[in-house]
């Protein structure tokens, strides 16, 4: 019987796995709360139950952590930010090129042009993206990306 699971590239799988490890490390070092960690896992594609069970496992396994230098913290945070941007970019591309790809592309182009012309505020743009099917975090990410491009 063929596998009907998600197909992902090797690079995407490796980067997503590394991001999950960074979330685990941040949680075990108490830099992220359980709710933040569950939300982060949900944003990269986990279901609510799977994300919360993962966090519960990590909480049970968390033990002593070695001390970390400020340089190592900065490197880890930079790596986490970079991987999050990559994963969000891939998720957004899949969302845009799904069954309704023309609909999403046209909506996004229209929102971009309205936002650049200052016809829409940041909150209005986020609300319209949420109404068109994006979750709140991804909608905010899109708008922040639009702000950076201006």
mmCIF file of C-alpha atoms in Angstrom:
data_model
loop_
_atom_site.group_PDB
_atom_site.id
_atom_site.type_symbol
_atom_site.label_atom_id
_atom_site.label_comp_id
_atom_site.label_asym_id
_atom_site.label_seq_id
_atom_site.Cartn_x
_atom_site.Cartn_y
_atom_site.Cartn_z
ATOM 1 C CA UNK A 1 0.000 0.000 0.000
ATOM 2 C CA UNK A 2 1.490 3.363 -0.967
ATOM 3 C CA UNK A 3 2.362 5.918 1.663
ATOM 4 C CA UNK A 4 -0.079 8.820 1.521
ATOM 5 C CA UNK A 5 1.809 11.044 3.924
ATOM 6 C CA UNK A 6 3.280 14.433 3.179
ATOM 7 C CA UNK A 7 6.138 14.514 0.715
ATOM 8 C CA UNK A 8 8.919 16.888 1.636
ATOM 9 C CA UNK A 9 12.392 17.481 0.323
ATOM 10 C CA UNK A 10 15.407 16.248 2.220
ATOM 11 C CA UNK A 11 16.593 19.806 2.860
ATOM 12 C CA UNK A 12 13.205 20.850 4.237
ATOM 13 C CA UNK A 13 13.081 17.755 6.470
ATOM 14 C CA UNK A 14 16.577 18.403 7.833
ATOM 15 C CA UNK A 15 15.867 22.065 8.513
ATOM 16 C CA UNK A 16 12.520 21.334 10.125
ATOM 17 C CA UNK A 17 14.150 18.662 12.294
ATOM 18 C CA UNK A 18 16.876 21.092 13.344
ATOM 19 C CA UNK A 19 14.237 23.717 14.169
ATOM 20 C CA UNK A 20 12.379 21.201 16.325
ATOM 21 C CA UNK A 21 15.643 20.417 18.138
ATOM 22 C CA UNK A 22 16.191 24.128 18.743
ATOM 23 C CA UNK A 23 12.667 24.436 20.155
ATOM 24 C CA UNK A 24 13.366 21.465 22.401
ATOM 25 C CA UNK A 25 16.608 23.030 23.591
ATOM 26 C CA UNK A 26 14.934 26.398 24.233
ATOM 27 C CA UNK A 27 12.157 24.697 26.173
ATOM 28 C CA UNK A 28 14.570 22.642 28.252
ATOM 29 C CA UNK A 29 16.567 25.800 29.052
ATOM 30 C CA UNK A 30 13.289 27.455 30.109
ATOM 31 C CA UNK A 31 13.603 30.187 27.473
ATOM 32 C CA UNK A 32 10.199 29.191 26.104
ATOM 33 C CA UNK A 33 7.119 28.286 28.111
ATOM 34 C CA UNK A 34 5.082 25.181 27.343
ATOM 35 C CA UNK A 35 2.379 27.256 25.630
ATOM 36 C CA UNK A 36 4.943 29.094 23.497
ATOM 37 C CA UNK A 37 6.541 25.819 22.474
ATOM 38 C CA UNK A 38 3.184 24.261 21.562
ATOM 39 C CA UNK A 39 2.329 27.347 19.496
ATOM 40 C CA UNK A 40 5.705 27.247 17.746
ATOM 41 C CA UNK A 41 5.238 23.566 16.872
ATOM 42 C CA UNK A 42 1.714 24.263 15.623
ATOM 43 C CA UNK A 43 3.022 27.029 13.380
ATOM 44 C CA UNK A 44 5.384 24.623 11.623
ATOM 45 C CA UNK A 45 2.686 22.057 10.973
ATOM 46 C CA UNK A 46 2.016 19.968 14.076
ATOM 47 C CA UNK A 47 -1.524 19.349 15.258
ATOM 48 C CA UNK A 48 -2.594 20.597 18.707
ATOM 49 C CA UNK A 49 -2.520 17.133 20.274
ATOM 50 C CA UNK A 50 0.791 16.119 18.696
ATOM 51 C CA UNK A 51 2.482 19.380 19.701
ATOM 52 C CA UNK A 52 1.272 19.163 23.292
ATOM 53 C CA UNK A 53 2.313 15.511 23.585
ATOM 54 C CA UNK A 54 5.786 16.396 22.274
ATOM 55 C CA UNK A 55 6.123 19.174 24.829
ATOM 56 C CA UNK A 56 4.982 16.827 27.615
ATOM 57 C CA UNK A 57 7.637 14.316 26.544
ATOM 58 C CA UNK A 58 10.283 17.041 26.556
ATOM 59 C CA UNK A 59 9.187 18.193 30.008
ATOM 60 C CA UNK A 60 9.554 14.664 31.348
ATOM 61 C CA UNK A 61 12.992 14.260 29.773
ATOM 62 C CA UNK A 62 14.384 17.662 30.636
ATOM 63 C CA UNK A 63 17.430 17.297 32.796
ATOM 64 C CA UNK A 64 20.574 19.195 33.578
ATOM 65 C CA UNK A 65 21.757 21.559 30.896
ATOM 66 C CA UNK A 66 25.297 22.685 30.473
ATOM 67 C CA UNK A 67 25.905 26.377 30.906
ATOM 68 C CA UNK A 68 25.827 28.332 27.688
ATOM 69 C CA UNK A 69 27.859 31.354 26.691
ATOM 70 C CA UNK A 70 26.239 34.492 25.309
ATOM 71 C CA UNK A 71 27.885 33.832 21.952
ATOM 72 C CA UNK A 72 26.359 30.348 21.784
ATOM 73 C CA UNK A 73 22.935 31.780 22.705
ATOM 74 C CA UNK A 74 23.147 34.374 19.929
ATOM 75 C CA UNK A 75 24.187 31.751 17.395
ATOM 76 C CA UNK A 76 21.339 29.463 18.446
ATOM 77 C CA UNK A 77 18.785 32.297 18.254
ATOM 78 C CA UNK A 78 20.049 33.386 14.833
ATOM 79 C CA UNK A 79 19.849 29.818 13.614
ATOM 80 C CA UNK A 80 16.324 29.461 14.979
ATOM 81 C CA UNK A 81 15.196 32.710 13.323
ATOM 82 C CA UNK A 82 16.706 31.686 10.021
ATOM 83 C CA UNK A 83 15.105 28.241 10.099
ATOM 84 C CA UNK A 84 11.718 29.694 11.082
ATOM 85 C CA UNK A 85 11.846 32.070 8.117
ATOM 86 C CA UNK A 86 12.721 29.195 5.792
ATOM 87 C CA UNK A 87 9.932 26.937 7.100
ATOM 88 C CA UNK A 88 7.356 29.756 6.967
ATOM 89 C CA UNK A 89 8.431 30.559 3.425
ATOM 90 C CA UNK A 90 7.924 26.930 2.377
ATOM 91 C CA UNK A 91 4.554 26.751 4.183
ATOM 92 C CA UNK A 92 3.422 29.968 2.492
ATOM 93 C CA UNK A 93 4.514 28.716 -0.915
ATOM 94 C CA UNK A 94 2.585 25.483 -0.421
ATOM 95 C CA UNK A 95 -0.436 27.485 0.702
ATOM 96 C CA UNK A 96 -0.218 29.764 -2.323
ATOM 97 C CA UNK A 97 0.217 26.943 -4.806
ATOM 98 C CA UNK A 98 -2.453 24.649 -3.450
ATOM 99 C CA UNK A 99 -5.803 23.908 -5.123
ATOM 100 C CA UNK A 100 -6.840 27.561 -4.936
ATOM 101 C CA UNK A 101 -3.468 28.904 -6.027
ATOM 102 C CA UNK A 102 -4.820 31.593 -8.356
ATOM 103 C CA UNK A 103 -7.235 32.792 -5.676
ATOM 104 C CA UNK A 104 -4.498 33.107 -3.047
ATOM 105 C CA UNK A 105 -2.062 34.742 -5.462
ATOM 106 C CA UNK A 106 -4.613 37.315 -6.585
ATOM 107 C CA UNK A 107 -5.675 38.083 -2.997
ATOM 108 C CA UNK A 108 -2.081 38.475 -1.920
ATOM 109 C CA UNK A 109 -1.229 40.742 -4.872
ATOM 110 C CA UNK A 110 -4.261 42.914 -4.150
ATOM 111 C CA UNK A 111 -3.387 43.175 -0.464
ATOM 112 C CA UNK A 112 0.229 44.016 -1.282
ATOM 113 C CA UNK A 113 -0.762 46.805 -3.606
ATOM 114 C CA UNK A 114 -3.329 48.228 -1.150
ATOM 115 C CA UNK A 115 -0.841 48.027 1.713
ATOM 116 C CA UNK A 116 1.913 49.718 -0.290
ATOM 117 C CA UNK A 117 -0.477 52.504 -1.322
ATOM 118 C CA UNK A 118 -1.370 52.943 2.372
ATOM 119 C CA UNK A 119 -5.048 52.107 1.692
ATOM 120 C CA UNK A 120 -4.904 49.408 4.383
ATOM 121 C CA UNK A 121 -3.406 49.566 7.844
ATOM 122 C CA UNK A 122 -1.290 46.747 9.212
ATOM 123 C CA UNK A 123 -4.146 45.392 11.357
ATOM 124 C CA UNK A 124 -6.625 45.539 8.465
ATOM 125 C CA UNK A 125 -4.215 43.660 6.235
ATOM 126 C CA UNK A 126 -3.682 40.972 8.887
ATOM 127 C CA UNK A 127 -7.446 40.634 9.395
ATOM 128 C CA UNK A 128 -8.055 40.201 5.660
ATOM 129 C CA UNK A 129 -5.370 37.531 5.441
ATOM 130 C CA UNK A 130 -6.938 35.702 8.390
ATOM 131 C CA UNK A 131 -10.336 35.868 6.716
ATOM 132 C CA UNK A 132 -8.875 34.436 3.514
ATOM 133 C CA UNK A 133 -7.613 31.332 5.315
ATOM 134 C CA UNK A 134 -4.226 32.079 6.849
ATOM 135 C CA UNK A 135 -3.661 31.604 10.552
ATOM 136 C CA UNK A 136 -2.769 34.665 12.633
ATOM 137 C CA UNK A 137 0.967 34.017 12.950
ATOM 138 C CA UNK A 138 1.480 33.476 9.237
ATOM 139 C CA UNK A 139 -0.663 36.528 8.411
ATOM 140 C CA UNK A 140 1.468 38.675 10.731
ATOM 141 C CA UNK A 141 4.604 37.213 9.153
ATOM 142 C CA UNK A 142 3.366 38.145 5.660
ATOM 143 C CA UNK A 143 2.596 41.710 6.729
ATOM 144 C CA UNK A 144 5.970 42.107 8.439
ATOM 145 C CA UNK A 145 7.584 40.849 5.239
ATOM 146 C CA UNK A 146 5.628 43.486 3.298
ATOM 147 C CA UNK A 147 6.822 46.168 5.733
ATOM 148 C CA UNK A 148 10.429 45.118 5.249
ATOM 149 C CA UNK A 149 10.061 45.295 1.456
ATOM 150 C CA UNK A 150 8.800 48.905 1.535
#
